[in-house]
Structure formats: C-alpha cells, structure tokens
C-alpha cells in the first residue's frame, strides 16, 4: 500500500517509516525535512499550512506535532495559543484533505496523556475516563475527535494512544535515556520515576497491524492502547549497571502511583510486544557502545 506519513524524521516517525518500508509498502513523507532514505517520497508540508492537496494514497499516518524541541508535555512553551492553533486546526485540515483525496484510512498517533490523572494504580483500558490535564493531552484528544467526526463507511480512522517510547531510532545516534545513562554513569543524582514504556519497533508494528487489518474492524473509528512495560527507573538502571559494570548506587523506587495501560484490545489483533526481553536487549546494546 501507499502510506503518507507526517513526522517521518522525528523519533516516532523513524520507527514507523522503517517498519513500513521493511514490510514492502510505499512511503511518502509530508514535512519540512526531506527524508534521508532515497526510497521515500517527499511532499513539503507543515501543520500551520493554510491548505494542502494530497496525492492519491491508501492510508495516512499522522504523528507530527508542532512543539518546543525535546518536549511533548509542556511543548507549548510560552505560546499556548500558537501550539493549539497549529496542532488542532492543522490536524483537522490534514484529515479533511486526506478524506478529500480519497485516502481510505487515517491512523493518528495519540497519547496516554488523554486519560484522566486520578492518582491511582488503575488499569487504563480504552474505556477509561478521558480528562487530559495538559495542553498536549488536549491537543491529542482534539485530534482524535476531529478524526472520528470524519469517519464513515468509506473513510476509517484509528487512534493509537501510545505511552513513552524507548529505543534507538533508525539514523539517530542518541535515545531518550542517553542523558540518564550518562548521568548515572558519572555519579550524578538520579530522581526516582515510574512510568509505562513501549519500544519504538513495537509501536511501528502496531501501526502496521492496524493498517493491514482495517478490513476486519466492526466500526469506522477505533482506539487502541499501545503500551508494554510498567518500568521503574531503579529497574532500568539496574539492567544498565549489570551490562556496564557500573557500581553507582541505584535510585530508590518511585512511590507512584500511575495508571497502567492495558493493550489487550490490540493484542487481540495479534500485537506481541517484546516485554522485558526486548528492554534488556536494548540496554545491553547501548551499554556495549559505552564499553
């Protein structure tokens, strides 16, 4: 299939593009930066664009976000109005343009940030309470609602509510824990934290799965959680210490609580994330680079 992809040169987009290409699909980036891979097509575009004419394609995967570099939550910086305008209006226009162009399926990379922060160790299914407490979460929820409003028998939409993404993105030398590992190695104070994580390759597999199984769905709009691990920073750094021989004292366990995302709905489709085994492989691989 021919897939249009926004945010293709970002962290998530790199994993998704690699997964689509490996599966043999045609990929065209929509964005400001041309792809490094000659196999990928390119159309100049940005979320704040007034209009866009899209080419014929089978699907659109939208994971672009206008934000302060390096920040998602808090990505509005000192311009919350501009953050909302670019991301909410831009996303709505993009989905409408895709439908007008005859695209049959749109996949939106949403976030666990759409869920209410209830301060409990609750299991968050796709039916859990929705009450985002950040502008980032509000933007993601608005994107979901914009897509759902356009869905019909002939135009389907999927929202993937993704958790934190780890892994080394293709073509990038650093990852989300590069600074954390460096600080730990050098004996700096590391604050406790617990959260949910999924490897970028497993996120890409989820995107590929919903694209390929769109004909099996019962509803024109579906939502899926994409999460694999509940990970305490102490456990992560213990793996890193074992792999590197680092003897720095581990941080205390985080008190929590957090909501634990349940991806069972996606697993019914056949999604099988790598779990602790994949996390260990990743940590050992980046530890080898240090040694």
Coordinates of C-alpha atoms in Angstrom, one line a residue:
X1 CA 0.0 0.0 0.0
X2 CA 1.0 3.6 -0.4
X3 CA 1.2 5.4 3.0
X4 CA 1.6 9.1 3.6
X5 CA 3.5 9.8 6.8
X6 CA 3.8 13.0 8.8
X7 CA 6.6 13.5 11.3
X8 CA 8.7 10.9 9.4
X9 CA 12.0 12.4 10.5
X10 CA 11.1 12.5 14.2
X11 CA 11.6 9.8 16.8
X12 CA 8.3 8.0 16.3
X13 CA 8.2 8.6 12.5
X14 CA 11.6 7.0 12.0
X15 CA 10.5 3.8 13.6
X16 CA 7.2 3.8 11.7
X17 CA 8.9 4.5 8.3
X18 CA 11.4 1.7 8.9
X19 CA 8.6 -0.7 9.7
X20 CA 6.5 0.2 6.7
X21 CA 9.5 0.0 4.3
X22 CA 10.6 -3.3 5.7
X23 CA 7.1 -4.6 5.1
X24 CA 7.3 -3.6 1.4
X25 CA 5.0 -0.6 1.5
X26 CA 5.5 2.7 -0.5
X27 CA 6.1 5.6 1.8
X28 CA 5.8 9.4 1.2
X29 CA 6.8 11.9 3.9
X30 CA 4.8 15.1 4.5
X31 CA 7.0 17.5 6.3
X32 CA 9.7 20.2 6.3
X33 CA 12.7 18.0 6.2
X34 CA 13.5 15.7 3.2
X35 CA 14.0 12.0 4.0
X36 CA 17.5 10.6 4.1
X37 CA 16.3 7.3 2.5
X38 CA 16.0 7.5 -1.3
X39 CA 13.2 5.0 -1.2
X40 CA 10.9 7.5 0.5
X41 CA 8.9 10.2 -1.4
X42 CA 8.6 13.7 -0.1
X43 CA 6.0 16.5 -0.2
X44 CA 6.7 19.8 1.6
X45 CA 4.2 20.5 4.3
X46 CA 3.8 21.8 7.8
X47 CA 0.9 21.8 10.3
X48 CA 0.4 25.5 10.1
X49 CA -0.1 25.4 6.3
X50 CA -3.3 27.1 5.2
X51 CA -4.2 24.4 2.7
X52 CA -2.8 21.1 1.4
X53 CA -3.5 19.0 -1.6
X54 CA -2.6 15.3 -1.0
X55 CA -1.8 12.8 -3.7
X56 CA -3.7 9.5 -4.0
X57 CA -2.8 7.1 -1.3
X58 CA -4.2 4.1 0.6
X59 CA -3.5 5.5 4.1
X60 CA -2.2 8.4 6.1
X61 CA -0.3 8.0 9.4
X62 CA -0.1 11.3 11.3
X63 CA 2.5 11.6 14.1
X64 CA 3.7 15.2 13.5
X65 CA 3.4 17.7 16.4
X66 CA 4.4 21.3 16.5
X67 CA 6.2 21.7 19.8
X68 CA 9.2 23.1 21.6
X69 CA 12.2 20.9 20.7
X70 CA 12.6 18.0 23.1
X71 CA 9.3 18.5 24.9
X72 CA 5.8 17.0 24.3
X73 CA 4.1 17.7 27.6
X74 CA 4.8 21.4 28.0
X75 CA 5.6 21.6 24.3
X76 CA 3.6 24.8 24.0
X77 CA 6.4 26.7 25.7
X78 CA 5.4 30.4 26.0
X79 CA 2.9 30.2 23.1
X80 CA 0.0 28.1 24.1
X81 CA -2.4 29.8 21.6
X82 CA 0.0 29.0 18.7
X83 CA 0.5 25.5 19.9
X84 CA -3.2 24.9 19.9
X85 CA -3.8 26.6 16.6
X86 CA -1.1 24.7 14.7
X87 CA -1.8 21.3 16.1
X88 CA -5.6 21.3 16.4
X89 CA -6.5 23.2 13.3
X90 CA -3.6 21.8 11.3
X91 CA -4.6 18.2 12.2
X92 CA -8.2 18.8 11.3
X93 CA -7.3 20.3 7.9
X94 CA -4.9 17.3 7.3
X95 CA -7.6 14.7 8.0
X96 CA -10.1 16.6 5.8
X97 CA -7.6 16.8 3.0
X98 CA -6.9 13.1 3.2
X99 CA -10.6 12.3 3.0
X100 CA -11.0 14.6 0.0
X101 CA -8.0 13.0 -1.7
X102 CA -9.6 9.5 -1.4
X103 CA -7.4 8.2 1.4
X104 CA -9.4 5.3 2.9
X105 CA -7.7 5.0 6.4
X106 CA -6.1 7.5 8.7
X107 CA -4.0 6.5 11.7
X108 CA -3.5 9.1 14.4
X109 CA -0.7 8.8 17.0
X110 CA -2.4 9.9 20.1
X111 CA -1.1 9.6 23.7
X112 CA -1.8 8.2 27.1
X113 CA -2.0 11.9 28.1
X114 CA -5.7 12.0 27.1
X115 CA -6.6 9.9 30.2
X116 CA -7.5 11.5 33.5
X117 CA -4.7 11.6 36.1
X118 CA -6.6 10.0 39.0
X119 CA -3.6 9.3 41.2
X120 CA -4.3 5.6 41.4
X121 CA -2.7 2.4 40.2
X122 CA -5.7 1.9 37.9
X123 CA -5.8 -0.2 34.8
X124 CA -6.5 2.1 31.9
X125 CA -8.5 0.4 29.1
X126 CA -9.6 2.4 26.1
X127 CA -12.9 3.0 28.0
X128 CA -11.2 4.7 31.0
X129 CA -12.1 8.3 31.9
X130 CA -10.8 10.9 29.4
X131 CA -9.8 14.2 31.1
X132 CA -6.4 15.5 29.9
X133 CA -4.7 17.9 32.3
X134 CA -2.1 19.2 29.9
X135 CA -2.3 21.2 26.6
X136 CA -0.5 18.3 25.0
X137 CA -3.2 15.9 26.1
X138 CA -5.9 18.3 25.0
X139 CA -4.4 18.6 21.5
X140 CA -4.2 14.8 21.2
X141 CA -7.8 14.4 22.3
X142 CA -8.9 17.1 19.8
X143 CA -7.1 15.2 17.1
X144 CA -9.0 12.0 17.9
X145 CA -12.3 13.8 17.9
X146 CA -11.6 15.5 14.6
X147 CA -10.8 12.2 13.0
X148 CA -13.8 10.4 14.5
X149 CA -16.1 13.1 13.2
X150 CA -15.0 12.5 9.6
X151 CA -15.2 8.7 9.7
X152 CA -17.8 6.9 7.6
X153 CA -18.2 3.5 5.9
X154 CA -15.7 4.6 3.3
X155 CA -13.2 6.5 5.5
X156 CA -11.9 4.8 8.6
X157 CA -9.8 6.2 11.4
X158 CA -7.6 4.7 14.1
X159 CA -6.2 6.4 17.2
X160 CA -3.2 4.8 18.8
X161 CA -2.8 6.0 22.4
X162 CA 0.9 5.5 22.8
X163 CA 2.9 5.6 26.0
X164 CA 6.6 6.6 26.4
X165 CA 8.7 5.3 23.5
X166 CA 12.2 3.9 24.0
X167 CA 14.7 2.5 21.6
X168 CA 17.3 3.9 19.2
X169 CA 15.5 5.5 16.3
X170 CA 16.9 4.5 12.8
X171 CA 19.5 7.0 11.7
X172 CA 19.9 8.6 15.1
X173 CA 22.9 8.3 17.5
X174 CA 21.1 9.0 20.8
X175 CA 18.0 7.8 22.5
X176 CA 15.6 9.1 25.3
X177 CA 17.8 7.6 28.0
X178 CA 21.2 8.7 26.7
X179 CA 21.4 11.6 29.2
X180 CA 20.0 9.5 32.1
X181 CA 22.5 6.7 31.5
X182 CA 25.4 9.2 31.3
X183 CA 24.4 11.0 34.5
X184 CA 24.1 7.6 36.3
X185 CA 27.5 6.5 35.0
X186 CA 29.0 9.7 36.2
X187 CA 27.5 9.5 39.7
X188 CA 25.0 12.4 39.4
X189 CA 21.8 12.3 41.4
X190 CA 19.0 10.5 39.6
X191 CA 15.5 11.1 40.7
X192 CA 13.1 8.1 41.1
X193 CA 10.4 7.7 38.5
X194 CA 8.0 5.0 37.3
X195 CA 6.1 5.0 34.0
X196 CA 4.9 3.0 31.1
X197 CA 7.0 2.3 28.1
X198 CA 7.0 0.6 24.7
X199 CA 9.8 0.0 22.2
X200 CA 9.6 2.1 19.0
X201 CA 9.7 -1.0 16.9
X202 CA 6.7 -2.4 18.7
X203 CA 4.8 0.9 18.1
X204 CA 5.7 0.6 14.4
X205 CA 4.4 -3.0 14.5
X206 CA 1.1 -1.7 15.9
X207 CA 0.8 0.8 13.1
X208 CA 1.4 -1.8 10.5
X209 CA -1.1 -4.2 12.1
X210 CA -4.0 -1.7 12.2
X211 CA -3.3 -0.7 8.6
X212 CA -3.3 -4.3 7.4
X213 CA -6.3 -5.4 9.4
X214 CA -8.5 -2.4 8.7
X215 CA -10.9 -4.5 6.7
X216 CA -11.7 -6.7 9.8
X217 CA -13.0 -3.9 12.0
X218 CA -16.6 -3.5 13.2
X219 CA -16.5 0.3 13.5
X220 CA -15.2 3.0 11.2
X221 CA -13.3 4.6 14.2
X222 CA -11.3 2.5 16.7
X223 CA -9.0 3.4 19.6
X224 CA -6.1 1.2 20.8
X225 CA -3.7 1.5 23.7
X226 CA -0.1 0.9 22.8
X227 CA 1.9 0.1 25.9
X228 CA 4.2 -2.7 27.0
X229 CA 6.0 -2.2 30.3
X230 CA 5.5 -0.7 33.7
X231 CA 9.0 0.4 34.3
X232 CA 10.6 1.8 37.5
X233 CA 13.8 3.8 36.9
X234 CA 15.6 1.7 39.5
X235 CA 15.0 -1.5 37.5
X236 CA 16.1 0.2 34.2
X237 CA 19.4 1.4 35.8
X238 CA 19.9 -2.0 37.4
X239 CA 19.9 -3.5 34.0
X240 CA 22.3 -0.8 32.8
X241 CA 24.6 -1.3 35.8
X242 CA 24.7 -5.1 35.2
X243 CA 25.5 -4.5 31.5
X244 CA 28.3 -2.0 32.0
X245 CA 29.7 -3.0 35.4
X246 CA 28.8 0.5 36.7
X247 CA 28.8 0.5 40.6
X248 CA 26.9 3.7 41.1
X249 CA 24.2 3.4 43.8
X250 CA 20.7 2.9 42.3
X251 CA 18.0 5.5 42.9
X252 CA 15.1 4.5 45.3
X253 CA 12.0 3.0 43.9
X254 CA 9.4 5.6 42.8
X255 CA 6.3 5.8 45.0
X256 CA 3.9 6.2 42.1
X257 CA 1.1 5.8 41.5
X258 CA 0.5 5.8 37.8
X259 CA -2.2 4.4 35.6
X260 CA -1.2 1.1 33.9
X261 CA -2.3 1.0 30.3
X262 CA -3.9 -2.2 29.1
X263 CA -3.2 -3.1 25.4
X264 CA -5.4 -6.2 25.3
X265 CA -7.6 -4.9 22.6
X266 CA -4.5 -4.5 20.3
X267 CA -3.2 -7.9 21.3
X268 CA -6.4 -9.5 20.1
X269 CA -5.4 -8.3 16.6
X270 CA -2.1 -10.2 17.0
X271 CA 0.2 -7.5 18.5
X272 CA 3.0 -9.1 20.5
X273 CA 5.4 -6.5 22.1
X274 CA 8.9 -7.6 23.3
X275 CA 8.4 -7.0 27.0
X276 CA 11.4 -7.2 29.4
X277 CA 13.4 -9.3 27.0
X278 CA 13.4 -6.5 24.4
X279 CA 14.2 -3.9 27.0
X280 CA 17.2 -6.0 28.2
X281 CA 18.5 -6.4 24.6
X282 CA 18.3 -2.7 24.1
X283 CA 20.1 -1.8 27.3
X284 CA 22.8 -4.3 26.6
X285 CA 23.3 -3.0 23.0
X286 CA 23.7 0.6 24.1
X287 CA 25.9 -0.5 27.0
X288 CA 28.3 -2.2 24.5
X289 CA 28.8 1.2 22.8
X290 CA 29.9 2.7 26.1
X291 CA 32.3 -0.1 26.8

